[in-house]
mmCIF file of C-alpha atoms in Angstrom:
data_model
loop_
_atom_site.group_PDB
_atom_site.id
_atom_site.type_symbol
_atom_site.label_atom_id
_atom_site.label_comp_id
_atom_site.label_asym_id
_atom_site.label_seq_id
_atom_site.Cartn_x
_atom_site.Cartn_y
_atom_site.Cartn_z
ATOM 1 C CA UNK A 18 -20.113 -26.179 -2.932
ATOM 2 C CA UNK A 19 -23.762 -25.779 -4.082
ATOM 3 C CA UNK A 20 -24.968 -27.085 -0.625
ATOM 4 C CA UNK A 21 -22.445 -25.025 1.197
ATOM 5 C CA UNK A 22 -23.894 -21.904 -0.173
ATOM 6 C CA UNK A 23 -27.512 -22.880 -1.261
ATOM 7 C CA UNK A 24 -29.333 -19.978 -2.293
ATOM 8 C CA UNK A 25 -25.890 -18.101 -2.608
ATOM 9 C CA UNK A 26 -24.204 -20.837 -5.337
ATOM 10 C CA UNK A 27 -25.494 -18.758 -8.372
ATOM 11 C CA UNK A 28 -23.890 -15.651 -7.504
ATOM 12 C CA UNK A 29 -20.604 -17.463 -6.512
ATOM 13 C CA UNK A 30 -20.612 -19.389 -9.693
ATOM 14 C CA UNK A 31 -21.440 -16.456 -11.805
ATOM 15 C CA UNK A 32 -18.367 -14.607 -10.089
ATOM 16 C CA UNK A 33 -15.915 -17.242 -11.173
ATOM 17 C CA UNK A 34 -16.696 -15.964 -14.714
ATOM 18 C CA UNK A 35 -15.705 -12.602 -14.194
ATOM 19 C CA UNK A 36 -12.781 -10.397 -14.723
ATOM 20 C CA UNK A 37 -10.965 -10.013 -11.587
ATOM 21 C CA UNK A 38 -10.972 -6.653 -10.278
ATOM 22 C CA UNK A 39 -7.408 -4.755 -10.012
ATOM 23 C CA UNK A 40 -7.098 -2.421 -7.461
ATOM 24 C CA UNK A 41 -3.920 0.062 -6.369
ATOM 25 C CA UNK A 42 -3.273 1.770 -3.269
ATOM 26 C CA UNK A 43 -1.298 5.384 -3.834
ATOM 27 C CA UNK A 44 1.567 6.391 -1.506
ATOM 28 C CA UNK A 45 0.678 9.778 0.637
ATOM 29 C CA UNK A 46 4.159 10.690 0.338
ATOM 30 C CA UNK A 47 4.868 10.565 -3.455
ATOM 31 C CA UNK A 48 2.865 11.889 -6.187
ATOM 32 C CA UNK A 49 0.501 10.261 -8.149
ATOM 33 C CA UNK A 50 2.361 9.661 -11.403
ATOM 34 C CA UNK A 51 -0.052 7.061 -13.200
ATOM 35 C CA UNK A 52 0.226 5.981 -16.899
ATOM 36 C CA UNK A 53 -3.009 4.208 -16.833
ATOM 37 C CA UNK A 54 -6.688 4.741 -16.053
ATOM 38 C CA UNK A 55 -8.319 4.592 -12.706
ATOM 39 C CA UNK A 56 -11.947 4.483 -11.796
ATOM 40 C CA UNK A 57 -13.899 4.438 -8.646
ATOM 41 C CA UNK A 58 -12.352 4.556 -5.228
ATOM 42 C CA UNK A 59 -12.212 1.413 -3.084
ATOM 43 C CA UNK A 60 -14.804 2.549 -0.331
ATOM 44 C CA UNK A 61 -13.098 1.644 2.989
ATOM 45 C CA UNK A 62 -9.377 2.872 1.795
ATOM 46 C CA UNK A 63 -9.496 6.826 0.541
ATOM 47 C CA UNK A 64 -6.088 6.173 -0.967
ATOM 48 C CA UNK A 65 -7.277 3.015 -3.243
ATOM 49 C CA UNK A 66 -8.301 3.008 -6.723
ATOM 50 C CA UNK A 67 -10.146 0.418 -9.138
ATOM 51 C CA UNK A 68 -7.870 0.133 -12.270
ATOM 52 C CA UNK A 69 -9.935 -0.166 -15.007
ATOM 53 C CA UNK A 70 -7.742 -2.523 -17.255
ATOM 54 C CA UNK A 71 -4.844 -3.651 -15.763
ATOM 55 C CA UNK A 72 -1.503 -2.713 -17.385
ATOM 56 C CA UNK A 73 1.667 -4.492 -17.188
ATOM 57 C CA UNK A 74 3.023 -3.102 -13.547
ATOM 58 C CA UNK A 75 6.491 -4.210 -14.016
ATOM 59 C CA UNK A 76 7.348 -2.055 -16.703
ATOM 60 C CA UNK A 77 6.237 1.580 -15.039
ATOM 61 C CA UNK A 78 8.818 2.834 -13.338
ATOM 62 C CA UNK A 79 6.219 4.531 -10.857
ATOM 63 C CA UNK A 80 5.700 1.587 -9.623
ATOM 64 C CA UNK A 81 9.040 0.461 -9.004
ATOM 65 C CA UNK A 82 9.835 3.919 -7.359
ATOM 66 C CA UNK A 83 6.960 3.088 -4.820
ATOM 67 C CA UNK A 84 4.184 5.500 -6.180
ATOM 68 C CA UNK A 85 1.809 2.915 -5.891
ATOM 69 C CA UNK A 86 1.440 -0.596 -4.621
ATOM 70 C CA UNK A 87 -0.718 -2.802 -6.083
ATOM 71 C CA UNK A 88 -3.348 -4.413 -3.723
ATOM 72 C CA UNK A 89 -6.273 -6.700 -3.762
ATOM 73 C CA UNK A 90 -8.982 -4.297 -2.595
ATOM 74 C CA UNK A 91 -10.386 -6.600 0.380
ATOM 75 C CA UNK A 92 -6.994 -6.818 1.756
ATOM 76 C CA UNK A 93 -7.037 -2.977 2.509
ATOM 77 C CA UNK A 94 -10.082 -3.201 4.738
ATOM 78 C CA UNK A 95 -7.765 -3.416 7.315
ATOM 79 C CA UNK A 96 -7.052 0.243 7.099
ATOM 80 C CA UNK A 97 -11.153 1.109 8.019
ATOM 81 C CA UNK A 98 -10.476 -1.692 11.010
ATOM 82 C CA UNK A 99 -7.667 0.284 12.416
ATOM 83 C CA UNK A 100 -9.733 3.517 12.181
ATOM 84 C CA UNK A 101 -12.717 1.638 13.428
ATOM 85 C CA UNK A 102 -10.633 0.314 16.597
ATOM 86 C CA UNK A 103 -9.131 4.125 17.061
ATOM 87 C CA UNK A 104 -5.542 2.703 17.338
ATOM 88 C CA UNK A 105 -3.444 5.674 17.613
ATOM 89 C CA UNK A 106 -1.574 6.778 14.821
ATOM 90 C CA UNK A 107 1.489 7.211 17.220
ATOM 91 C CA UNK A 108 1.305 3.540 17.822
ATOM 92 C CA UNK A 109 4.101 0.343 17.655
ATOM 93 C CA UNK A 110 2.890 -2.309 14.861
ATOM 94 C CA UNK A 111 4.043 -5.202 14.783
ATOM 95 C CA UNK A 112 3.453 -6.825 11.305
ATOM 96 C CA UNK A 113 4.229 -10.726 11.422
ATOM 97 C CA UNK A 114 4.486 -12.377 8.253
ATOM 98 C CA UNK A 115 4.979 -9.745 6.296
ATOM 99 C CA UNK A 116 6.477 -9.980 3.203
ATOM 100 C CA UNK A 117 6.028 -8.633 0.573
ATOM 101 C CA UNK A 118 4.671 -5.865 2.382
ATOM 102 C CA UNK A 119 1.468 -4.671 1.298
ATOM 103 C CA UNK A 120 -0.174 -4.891 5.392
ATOM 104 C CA UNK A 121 3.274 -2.760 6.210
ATOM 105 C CA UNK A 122 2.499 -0.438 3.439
ATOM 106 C CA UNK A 123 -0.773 0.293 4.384
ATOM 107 C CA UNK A 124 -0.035 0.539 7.702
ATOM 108 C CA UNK A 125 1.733 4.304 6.768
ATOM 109 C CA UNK A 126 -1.692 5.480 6.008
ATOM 110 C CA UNK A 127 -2.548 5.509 9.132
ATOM 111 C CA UNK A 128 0.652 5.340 11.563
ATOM 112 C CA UNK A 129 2.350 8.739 11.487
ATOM 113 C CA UNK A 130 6.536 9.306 11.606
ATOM 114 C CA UNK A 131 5.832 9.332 15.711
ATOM 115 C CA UNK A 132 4.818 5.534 15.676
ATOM 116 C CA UNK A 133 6.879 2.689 14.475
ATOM 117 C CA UNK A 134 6.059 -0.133 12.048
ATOM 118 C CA UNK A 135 7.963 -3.197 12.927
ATOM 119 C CA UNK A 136 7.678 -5.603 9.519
ATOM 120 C CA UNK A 137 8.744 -9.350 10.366
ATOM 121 C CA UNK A 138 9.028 -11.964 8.079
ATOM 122 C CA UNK A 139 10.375 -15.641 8.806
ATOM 123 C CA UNK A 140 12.080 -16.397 5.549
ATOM 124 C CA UNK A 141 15.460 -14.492 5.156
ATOM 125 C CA UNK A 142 14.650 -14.500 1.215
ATOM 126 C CA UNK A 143 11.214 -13.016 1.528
ATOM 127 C CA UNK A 144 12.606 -10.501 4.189
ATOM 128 C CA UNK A 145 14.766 -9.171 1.526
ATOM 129 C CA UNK A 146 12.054 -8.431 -0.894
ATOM 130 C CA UNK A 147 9.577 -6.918 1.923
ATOM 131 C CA UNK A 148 12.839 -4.579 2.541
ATOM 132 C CA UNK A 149 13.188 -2.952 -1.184
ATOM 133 C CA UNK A 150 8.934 -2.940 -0.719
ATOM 134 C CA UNK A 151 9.246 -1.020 2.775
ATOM 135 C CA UNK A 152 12.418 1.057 0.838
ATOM 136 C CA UNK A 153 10.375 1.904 -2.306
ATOM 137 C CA UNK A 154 7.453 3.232 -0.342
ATOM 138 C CA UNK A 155 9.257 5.548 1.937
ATOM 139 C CA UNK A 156 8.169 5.631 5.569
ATOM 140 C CA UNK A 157 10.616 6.544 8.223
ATOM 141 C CA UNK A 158 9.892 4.320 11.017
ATOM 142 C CA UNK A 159 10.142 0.731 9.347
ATOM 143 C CA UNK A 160 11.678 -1.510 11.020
ATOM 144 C CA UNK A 161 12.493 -5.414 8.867
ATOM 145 C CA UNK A 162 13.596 -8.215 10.747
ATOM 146 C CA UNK A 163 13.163 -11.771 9.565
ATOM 147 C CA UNK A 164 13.850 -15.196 11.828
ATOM 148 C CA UNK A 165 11.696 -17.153 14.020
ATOM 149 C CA UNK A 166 9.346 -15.244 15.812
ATOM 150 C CA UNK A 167 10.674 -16.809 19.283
ATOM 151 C CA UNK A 168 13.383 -14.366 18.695
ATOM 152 C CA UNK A 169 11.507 -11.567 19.101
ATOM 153 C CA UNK A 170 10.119 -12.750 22.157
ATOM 154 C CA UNK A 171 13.618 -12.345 23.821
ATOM 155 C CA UNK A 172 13.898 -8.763 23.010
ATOM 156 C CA UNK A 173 11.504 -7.419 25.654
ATOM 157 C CA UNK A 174 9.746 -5.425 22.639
ATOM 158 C CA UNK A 175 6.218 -4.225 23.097
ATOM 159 C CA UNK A 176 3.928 -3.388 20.673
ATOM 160 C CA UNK A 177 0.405 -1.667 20.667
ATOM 161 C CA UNK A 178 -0.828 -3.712 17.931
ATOM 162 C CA UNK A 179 0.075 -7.039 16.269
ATOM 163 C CA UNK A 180 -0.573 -8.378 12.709
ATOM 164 C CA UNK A 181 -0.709 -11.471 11.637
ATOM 165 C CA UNK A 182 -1.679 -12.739 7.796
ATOM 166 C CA UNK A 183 -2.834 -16.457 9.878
ATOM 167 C CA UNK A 184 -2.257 -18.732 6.392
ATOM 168 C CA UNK A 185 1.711 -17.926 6.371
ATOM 169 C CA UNK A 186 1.597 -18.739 10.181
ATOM 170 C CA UNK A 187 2.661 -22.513 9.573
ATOM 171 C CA UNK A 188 6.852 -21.280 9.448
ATOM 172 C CA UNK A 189 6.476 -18.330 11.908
ATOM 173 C CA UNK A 190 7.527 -20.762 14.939
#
């Protein structure tokens, strides 16, 4: 690794000694019912905070009743990328590979109740768990499937806009 990064090894090896960083993204359509301190904002995602120590999630009921969803902050960059790429907010996502549903989820900050969200996920098992996700947070126009992706193909569907996480590609097909 130290010739990969040359110059840049000391800061990556320093960073494997910190504390990770927690971040949560709050639902636009719930109110902000936290039990636990916040700090800055995550810059690209106006809806993001830093948690400044991170509590046990799975015993606040907020949580469970889709208040917030917690996030790793670089994964909601893709929130300033839709912005950035002025997809209309009237537009048909389609999110492959979706579970557990934190690309769908974010998706609602930005795609209004005149677009649809279309959240696919291969595994029947994971589907089921991206479903109470998409349930908890409370966006009209979800749509869950799960199956092959060659499926989908047959339907005729179109979509503005495709997601794809590429590392959980290997069992889409």
């Amino acid at each position: 690794m130290r010739e990969i990064l040359a110059e840049e090894y000391p800061d990556f090896r320093d960073s494997l000694e910190m504390q990770p960083v927690t971040a949560i993204r709050l639902n636009p359509l719930k109110s902000a019912h936290l039990q636990f301190a916040v700090s800055d904002s995550v810059p690209w995602c106006n809806a993001a905070r830093y948690v400044d120590t991170r509590p046990t999630f799975t015993t606040d009921p907020y949580f469970h009743a889709g208040h917030y969803y917690v996030q790793d902050a670089s994964s909601m960059i893709i929130l300033h990328v839709l912005q950035s790429l002025n997809v209309a907010s009237d537009s048909q996502v389609l999110d492959l590979c979706a579970a557990p549903g934190g690309k769908s989820t974010l998706l609602s900050h930005h795609i209004a109740d005149t677009g649809i969200i279309h959240s696919h996920e291969y595994s029947p098992l994971r589907a089921e768990t991206l479903k109470q996700n998409i349930i908890k947070w409370g966006h009209p126009q979800y749509l869950v499937t799960s199956g092959n992706v060659r499926q989908l193909c047959k339907t005729g569907s179109k979509y503005d806009l495709i997601l794809i996480d590429a590392p959980a590609v290997e069992k889409v097909c």
